[in-house]
């Protein structure tokens, strides 16, 4: 709306009747940080964009009021606290309290809350209410994760391989994450993560050979019966079938056997435990090696 | 912490520990100088999915009193 090329040509107007609002209430943490609504996380960007929007209201509309209802003001970021203070100094009125009710009064809205700093109920009449709603994963993102073969976290965002040490990698080789698909974040964090992901990809392509972990699954093609049981078991979609020609009694027989993509296999060994003819084995953790360990430890 | 009976018998427990969680936890316990009972014998596996039921049966066959699968 405040964008000059936006639908209102840069003017802040009520979507309902196009009137310029004299008083605007902003409500933060709507649906975020609320176990009852099933979203315990903080959406991270809304404290700052609400500060920005409240400041834009008081600066762009003469004699207007901007009320911000909040639980906390989270300003972790370079220059963020200063930005929030600028919004307060510009005239945004911060009220600490959860809004209990909003009801119409004429063509205005009454916002009912408690001011927990003053310890008393408060009611303000405004022309427009702006909600800072929770950042949630896009519809269908879980299906996409399943299709590509990586996992989602408890809130439905894409799961990184390690929260501190591998924040842009997924558990699937060659798939990287950037932006709010991985968790709520603002533009600077998105740009940082996207740059990191781009560099990871560039590093992959800068070599003509790919170094992988040596502990990967291996197929004994003579034992593989081609049952395909291992294919849905592999969480990384590293197993596929390939044709194998063998000579049997002086003629050639073609059959399907499993083959492991060495770049995708992460060496979890789930397929090995599931392989009924014992055609699959995991380098470094073979059946024989583990059984020998069991034997040695039970002595 | 070890389980002991009046006769001093201790169960022999084989623990299959996932490299990424339980085994890492065991490692951390070691780094923090925490003791764990010596009758638990740990086998590192890359994932609890790697554990073939045959390994468990093998452990019992070879005289283990308990098997712990952790991951
Ligand atoms: C109201 C609001 C105000 C904000 N204001 C600020 C601010 O002032 N400053 C700030 O730093 N941050 C702000 N943010 C946060 C900022 O918008 C996000 O951090 C940023 O957009 C994240 O970028 P992204 O590329 O990860 O995701 P997005 O910008 O959401 O881009 C994802 C893209 O993927 C596309 N897409 C989705 N699914 C598919 C699919 N299956 N196939 C193909 N394409 C697909 C979508 O259409 C979209 O174009 C604000 C957020 C909101 C909600
Ligand atoms: S960023 Fe601020 S408004 Fe948004 S959920 Fe977190 S605390 Fe609430």
Coordinates of C-alpha atoms and ligand atoms in Angstrom, one line a residue:
Chain A
X1 CA 0.0 0.0 0.0
X2 CA 2.8 2.4 0.9
X3 CA 4.5 1.5 -2.3
X4 CA 4.1 4.2 -4.9
X5 CA 3.5 1.6 -7.6
X6 CA 1.0 -0.4 -5.3
X7 CA -2.8 -0.7 -5.7
X8 CA -3.4 2.6 -3.9
X9 CA -0.6 4.6 -5.5
X10 CA 1.3 4.9 -2.2
X11 CA -1.7 6.1 -0.1
X12 CA -2.7 4.2 3.0
X13 CA -6.4 3.5 2.6
X14 CA -9.0 1.2 4.1
X15 CA -9.5 -1.7 1.8
X16 CA -13.2 -1.7 2.6
X17 CA -14.2 1.8 1.5
X18 CA -11.0 3.6 0.5
X19 CA -11.1 6.1 3.4
X20 CA -7.8 7.3 4.8
X21 CA -7.6 5.9 8.3
X22 CA -6.9 8.3 11.2
X23 CA -6.2 5.6 13.7
X24 CA -4.7 2.2 13.0
X25 CA -4.2 -0.7 15.4
X26 CA -1.4 -3.2 14.8
X27 CA -1.7 -6.5 16.6
X28 CA 1.5 -8.6 16.8
X29 CA 2.0 -12.3 17.3
X30 CA -1.3 -13.3 15.8
X31 CA -1.1 -17.1 15.6
X32 CA 2.6 -17.1 16.5
X33 CA 4.0 -18.0 19.9
X34 CA 0.7 -19.7 20.7
X35 CA 0.8 -23.4 21.7
X36 CA -3.0 -23.4 21.7
X37 CA -3.0 -22.5 18.0
X38 CA -0.3 -25.2 17.4
X39 CA 2.4 -22.7 16.6
X40 CA 4.9 -22.2 19.3
X41 CA 7.5 -20.4 17.2
X42 CA 8.1 -16.7 16.7
X43 CA 7.6 -15.5 13.2
X44 CA 10.7 -13.3 13.6
X45 CA 10.0 -10.6 10.9
X46 CA 6.8 -9.1 12.2
X47 CA 8.2 -7.1 15.2
X48 CA 10.3 -5.1 12.7
X49 CA 7.8 -4.8 9.9
X50 CA 5.1 -3.7 12.4
X51 CA 7.5 -1.0 13.7
X52 CA 8.0 0.1 10.1
X53 CA 4.3 0.1 9.2
X54 CA 3.4 2.0 12.4
X55 CA 6.0 4.6 11.6
X56 CA 4.7 4.9 8.1
X57 CA 1.2 5.5 9.3
X58 CA 2.2 8.3 11.7
X59 CA 4.6 9.8 9.1
X60 CA 2.3 9.6 6.1
X61 CA -1.1 10.5 7.6
X62 CA -1.1 13.8 9.4
X63 CA -2.4 13.8 13.0
X64 CA -2.9 10.0 12.9
X65 CA -2.5 7.5 15.7
X66 CA -0.8 4.1 15.4
X67 CA -1.4 1.7 18.3
X68 CA 0.8 -1.5 18.5
X69 CA -0.5 -4.3 20.7
X70 CA 2.4 -6.6 21.6
X71 CA 3.7 -9.3 23.9
X72 CA 7.4 -8.5 23.5
X73 CA 9.3 -6.4 21.1
X74 CA 12.0 -8.6 19.6
X75 CA 14.7 -6.5 17.9
X76 CA 17.6 -8.9 17.6
X77 CA 19.5 -7.7 14.6
X78 CA 22.0 -5.0 13.6
X79 CA 20.3 -1.6 13.9
X80 CA 16.9 -3.1 14.7
X81 CA 16.6 -1.7 18.3
X82 CA 17.4 1.7 16.9
X83 CA 14.8 1.3 14.2
X84 CA 12.2 0.3 16.8
X85 CA 13.1 3.4 18.9
X86 CA 12.7 5.5 15.8
X87 CA 9.2 4.2 15.4
X88 CA 8.4 5.0 19.0
X89 CA 9.9 8.5 18.8
X90 CA 7.9 9.1 15.6
X91 CA 4.8 8.6 17.6
X92 CA 3.8 4.9 17.4
X93 CA 2.1 4.0 20.7
X94 CA 3.1 0.6 22.0
X95 CA 0.7 -1.1 24.4
X96 CA 1.7 -4.4 26.0
X97 CA -1.2 -6.7 26.0
X98 CA -3.1 -9.4 24.2
X99 CA -6.2 -8.2 22.4
X100 CA -9.3 -10.0 23.7
X101 CA -11.9 -8.6 21.3
X102 CA -12.5 -6.4 18.3
X103 CA -16.0 -5.2 17.5
X104 CA -17.5 -2.7 15.1
X105 CA -18.8 0.6 16.3
X106 CA -20.4 2.7 13.5
X107 CA -17.9 2.4 10.6
X108 CA -15.0 2.1 13.1
X109 CA -13.6 -0.8 15.1
X110 CA -13.1 -1.0 18.9
X111 CA -10.1 -2.9 20.0
X112 CA -10.3 -4.2 23.6
X113 CA -7.2 -5.3 25.4
X114 CA -5.4 -5.0 28.7
X115 CA -2.5 -2.8 29.2
X116 CA -0.3 -5.1 31.3
X117 CA 2.2 -2.4 32.1
X118 CA -0.5 -0.2 33.7
X119 CA -2.5 -3.3 34.8
X120 CA -5.8 -2.0 33.6
X121 CA -8.2 -2.7 30.7
X122 CA -7.9 -0.5 27.6
X123 CA -10.2 0.2 24.6
X124 CA -9.2 2.2 21.5
X125 CA -11.4 3.1 18.6
X126 CA -9.6 2.8 15.2
X127 CA -10.4 2.9 11.5
X128 CA -8.3 -0.1 10.5
X129 CA -6.7 -3.1 12.2
X130 CA -3.6 -4.7 10.9
X131 CA -2.7 -8.2 12.0
X132 CA 0.9 -9.5 12.1
X133 CA -0.1 -13.1 11.2
X134 CA 2.2 -16.1 11.7
X135 CA 4.5 -17.0 8.9
X136 CA 3.5 -20.5 7.9
X137 CA 4.8 -22.9 5.2
X138 CA 3.3 -22.6 1.8
X139 CA 0.4 -25.0 1.0
X140 CA 1.8 -28.1 -0.6
X141 CA 5.3 -27.6 0.6
X142 CA 5.1 -30.9 2.5
X143 CA 4.3 -32.7 -0.7
X144 CA 7.1 -31.0 -2.5
X145 CA 9.6 -32.1 0.3
X146 CA 8.4 -35.6 -0.1
X147 CA 8.7 -35.5 -3.8
X148 CA 12.3 -34.3 -3.7
X149 CA 13.2 -36.5 -0.8
X150 CA 14.0 -34.3 2.2
X151 CA 12.2 -33.8 5.5
X152 CA 10.1 -31.2 7.2
X153 CA 10.2 -30.1 10.8
X154 CA 7.4 -30.2 13.4
X155 CA 6.0 -26.9 12.1
X156 CA 6.1 -27.9 8.4
X157 CA 9.2 -25.9 7.4
X158 CA 12.0 -27.7 5.5
X159 CA 14.4 -29.4 7.8
X160 CA 18.1 -28.3 7.6
X161 CA 20.7 -31.0 8.1
X162 CA 22.1 -29.4 11.3
X163 CA 20.8 -26.2 13.0
X164 CA 24.3 -24.8 13.6
X165 CA 26.8 -26.6 11.4
X166 CA 24.7 -27.3 8.2
X167 CA 22.1 -24.6 8.1
X168 CA 21.6 -24.6 4.3
X169 CA 22.1 -28.3 3.6
X170 CA 19.3 -30.9 3.7
X171 CA 19.8 -34.6 4.4
X172 CA 19.6 -35.1 0.7
X173 CA 22.8 -34.6 -1.2
X174 CA 22.6 -31.7 -3.7
X175 CA 19.5 -30.1 -2.2
X176 CA 20.0 -26.8 -0.4
X177 CA 17.7 -24.5 1.5
X178 CA 17.4 -20.7 1.5
X179 CA 14.8 -18.4 2.9
X180 CA 11.6 -18.7 4.8
X181 CA 10.9 -22.2 3.4
X182 CA 13.4 -23.3 6.1
X183 CA 11.9 -21.2 8.9
X184 CA 10.5 -17.7 9.4
X185 CA 13.1 -15.1 8.7
X186 CA 13.5 -11.5 7.4
X187 CA 15.2 -10.4 4.2
X188 CA 18.8 -9.9 5.5
X189 CA 18.7 -13.5 6.9
X190 CA 17.2 -14.8 3.7
X191 CA 19.9 -13.1 1.6
X192 CA 22.6 -14.5 3.8
X193 CA 21.3 -18.0 3.7
X194 CA 20.7 -17.8 -0.1
X195 CA 24.2 -16.6 -0.6
X196 CA 25.6 -19.5 1.4
X197 CA 23.4 -22.0 -0.5
X198 CA 24.6 -20.5 -3.8
X199 CA 28.3 -20.9 -2.7
X200 CA 27.6 -24.5 -1.7
X201 CA 26.2 -25.3 -5.1
X202 CA 29.1 -23.4 -6.8
X203 CA 31.6 -25.5 -4.8
X204 CA 29.9 -28.7 -5.9
X205 CA 30.1 -27.7 -9.6
X206 CA 33.7 -26.4 -9.3
X207 CA 35.1 -29.9 -9.2
X208 CA 34.7 -32.5 -11.9
X209 CA 34.7 -35.3 -9.2
X210 CA 32.5 -35.5 -6.2
X211 CA 34.0 -36.7 -2.9
X212 CA 31.5 -38.7 -0.9
X213 CA 31.5 -40.5 2.4
X214 CA 33.0 -44.0 1.9
X215 CA 30.3 -45.5 4.1
X216 CA 27.7 -46.1 1.4
X217 CA 25.5 -49.1 0.4
X218 CA 26.7 -51.6 -2.1
X219 CA 24.7 -54.1 -4.2
X220 CA 25.8 -57.7 -4.7
X221 CA 24.2 -58.0 -8.1
X222 CA 24.4 -61.8 -8.1
X223 CA 22.2 -61.9 -5.0
X224 CA 19.8 -59.1 -5.8
X225 CA 16.4 -60.6 -6.8
X226 CA 15.0 -57.3 -8.1
X227 CA 12.2 -57.2 -5.5
X228 CA 12.4 -53.4 -5.3
X229 CA 11.7 -53.5 -1.5
X230 CA 14.6 -51.2 -0.8
X231 CA 13.5 -48.4 -3.1
X232 CA 10.7 -46.9 -0.9
X233 CA 12.8 -47.6 2.2
X234 CA 15.7 -45.3 1.2
X235 CA 15.0 -41.9 2.8
X236 CA 17.3 -40.2 0.2
X237 CA 15.9 -41.8 -2.9
X238 CA 19.3 -43.1 -3.8
X239 CA 18.2 -46.5 -5.0
X240 CA 16.9 -47.3 -8.5
X241 CA 16.7 -50.3 -10.7
X242 CA 18.9 -51.0 -13.7
X243 CA 18.9 -53.8 -16.2
X244 CA 21.6 -56.5 -15.9
X245 CA 22.4 -59.0 -18.6
X246 CA 23.8 -62.4 -17.5
X247 CA 24.7 -65.5 -19.5
X248 CA 22.7 -68.5 -18.4
X249 CA 23.1 -71.8 -20.2
X250 CA 24.5 -70.2 -23.4
X251 CA 21.9 -67.5 -23.8
X252 CA 21.6 -64.0 -22.4
X253 CA 19.0 -63.2 -19.7
X254 CA 18.1 -59.7 -18.7
X255 CA 16.8 -58.9 -15.3
X256 CA 16.4 -55.8 -13.1
X257 CA 18.8 -55.3 -10.1
X258 CA 19.1 -52.5 -7.6
X259 CA 21.7 -49.8 -8.0
X260 CA 22.9 -47.2 -5.5
X261 CA 23.6 -43.6 -6.5
X262 CA 26.8 -42.9 -4.7
X263 CA 26.2 -39.2 -4.6
X264 CA 22.8 -39.5 -3.0
X265 CA 23.5 -42.4 -0.5
X266 CA 24.1 -41.0 3.0
X267 CA 25.1 -44.4 4.4
X268 CA 22.2 -44.9 6.9
X269 CA 22.0 -48.6 6.1
X270 CA 18.2 -48.8 6.3
X271 CA 18.1 -50.7 3.0
X272 CA 20.7 -53.2 4.2
X273 CA 18.6 -54.2 7.1
X274 CA 15.5 -54.5 4.8
X275 CA 17.2 -56.5 2.0
X276 CA 15.8 -60.1 2.3
X277 CA 18.4 -61.8 0.0
X278 CA 21.2 -59.9 1.8
X279 CA 22.3 -58.4 -1.5
X280 CA 22.8 -55.0 0.0
X281 CA 25.6 -54.2 2.4
X282 CA 27.0 -51.1 3.9
X283 CA 30.7 -50.4 3.5
X284 CA 32.3 -49.9 6.9
X285 CA 29.3 -51.4 8.7
X286 CA 28.8 -54.7 6.9
X287 CA 26.7 -57.4 8.3
X288 CA 29.8 -59.5 9.0
X289 CA 31.5 -56.6 10.7
X290 CA 28.6 -55.9 13.0
X291 CA 28.0 -59.5 13.8
X292 CA 31.8 -59.8 14.7
X293 CA 31.4 -56.8 17.0
X294 CA 28.4 -58.4 18.7
X295 CA 30.4 -61.7 19.1
X296 CA 33.4 -59.9 20.5
X297 CA 31.4 -57.8 23.0
X298 CA 29.4 -60.8 24.2
X299 CA 32.5 -62.8 25.1
Chain B
X1 CA 24.6 -47.0 38.9
X2 CA 25.2 -50.6 37.7
X3 CA 22.6 -53.2 38.4
X4 CA 24.0 -55.7 40.9
X5 CA 22.4 -58.5 42.7
X6 CA 23.6 -59.9 46.1
X7 CA 25.7 -62.4 44.2
X8 CA 27.4 -59.7 42.3
X9 CA 25.9 -60.7 39.0
X10 CA 25.5 -58.1 36.4
X11 CA 23.5 -58.3 33.2
X12 CA 25.5 -58.1 30.0
X13 CA 23.8 -55.5 27.8
X14 CA 24.6 -54.8 24.1
X15 CA 23.6 -51.3 23.1
X16 CA 23.2 -50.4 19.4
X17 CA 23.7 -46.6 19.4
X18 CA 23.0 -44.3 16.4
X19 CA 26.0 -42.4 15.4
X20 CA 24.1 -39.1 15.3
X21 CA 22.2 -39.1 18.5
X22 CA 22.8 -41.7 21.2
X23 CA 26.4 -42.4 20.3
X24 CA 27.1 -38.7 20.2
X25 CA 25.4 -38.5 23.6
X26 CA 27.6 -41.3 24.9
X27 CA 30.6 -39.4 23.5
X28 CA 29.4 -36.2 25.3
X29 CA 29.0 -38.1 28.5
X30 CA 32.6 -39.2 28.1
X31 CA 33.8 -35.7 27.4
X32 CA 32.1 -34.6 30.6
X33 CA 33.7 -37.4 32.5
X34 CA 30.4 -39.0 33.4
X35 CA 30.5 -42.7 34.2
X36 CA 28.2 -45.2 32.6
X37 CA 28.1 -48.8 33.7
X38 CA 30.7 -51.0 32.1
X39 CA 28.3 -53.8 31.6
X40 CA 26.7 -51.8 28.7
X41 CA 28.7 -52.5 25.6
X42 CA 28.1 -50.1 22.8
X43 CA 28.1 -50.8 19.1
X44 CA 28.1 -47.7 16.9
X45 CA 25.7 -47.9 13.9
X46 CA 25.2 -45.2 11.3
X47 CA 21.5 -45.1 12.0
X48 CA 19.0 -47.2 14.0
X49 CA 17.6 -48.2 10.6
X50 CA 20.8 -50.2 10.0
X51 CA 20.0 -52.6 12.8
X52 CA 19.0 -56.0 11.4
X53 CA 16.9 -58.0 13.8
X54 CA 19.5 -60.7 13.2
X55 CA 22.0 -58.6 15.1
X56 CA 19.7 -58.6 18.1
X57 CA 19.1 -62.3 17.9
X58 CA 22.8 -62.9 17.5
X59 CA 23.5 -60.9 20.7
X60 CA 21.1 -63.0 22.7
X61 CA 22.5 -66.1 21.2
X62 CA 26.0 -65.1 22.2
X63 CA 24.8 -64.6 25.8
X64 CA 23.7 -61.0 26.1
X65 CA 21.0 -60.5 28.8
X66 CA 19.6 -57.4 27.2
X67 CA 19.8 -55.5 24.0
X68 CA 19.3 -51.7 23.8
X69 CA 18.5 -50.1 20.5
X70 CA 18.7 -46.4 20.6
X71 CA 18.4 -43.9 17.9
Ligands
LIG1 C1 3.7 -8.5 5.8 C2 5.2 -8.8 5.7 C3 6.1 -7.7 5.7 C4 7.4 -8.0 5.7 N1 8.3 -6.9 5.7 C5 9.6 -7.2 5.8 C6 10.5 -6.1 5.9 O1 10.1 -4.9 5.9 N2 11.8 -6.4 6.0 C7 12.3 -7.6 5.9 O2 13.5 -7.8 6.0 N3 11.5 -8.7 5.8 C8 10.1 -8.5 5.7 N4 9.3 -9.5 5.7 C9 9.9 -10.9 5.5 C10 10.2 -11.2 4.1 O3 9.0 -11.1 3.3 C11 10.8 -12.6 4.0 O4 11.9 -12.7 4.8 C12 11.2 -12.9 2.6 O5 10.2 -12.7 1.7 C13 11.6 -14.4 2.5 O6 12.1 -14.6 1.1 P1 11.9 -16.0 0.4 O7 12.6 -15.9 -0.9 O8 12.5 -17.0 1.4 O9 10.4 -16.3 0.3 P2 9.3 -15.6 -0.6 O10 9.6 -14.1 -0.7 O11 8.0 -16.0 0.0 O12 9.5 -16.3 -2.0 C14 9.1 -17.6 -2.3 C15 8.7 -17.7 -3.7 O13 8.5 -19.1 -4.1 C16 7.4 -19.2 -4.8 N5 6.9 -20.6 -4.7 C17 6.3 -21.2 -3.6 N6 6.0 -22.4 -3.9 C18 6.5 -22.7 -5.1 C19 6.5 -23.9 -5.9 N7 6.0 -25.0 -5.5 N8 7.0 -23.8 -7.2 C20 7.5 -22.6 -7.6 N9 7.5 -21.5 -6.9 C21 7.0 -21.5 -5.6 C22 6.4 -18.2 -4.3 O14 5.5 -17.8 -5.2 C23 7.4 -17.0 -4.0 O15 7.6 -16.2 -5.1 C24 7.9 -9.3 5.7 C25 7.0 -10.4 5.7 C26 5.7 -10.1 5.7 C27 4.7 -11.3 5.7
LIG2 S1 8.5 -11.3 15.5 FE1 7.5 -10.2 17.2 S2 5.4 -10.1 16.5 FE2 6.3 -11.7 15.3 S3 5.8 -13.5 16.4 FE3 7.9 -12.9 17.1 S4 7.5 -11.6 18.9 FE4 5.5 -11.8 17.8

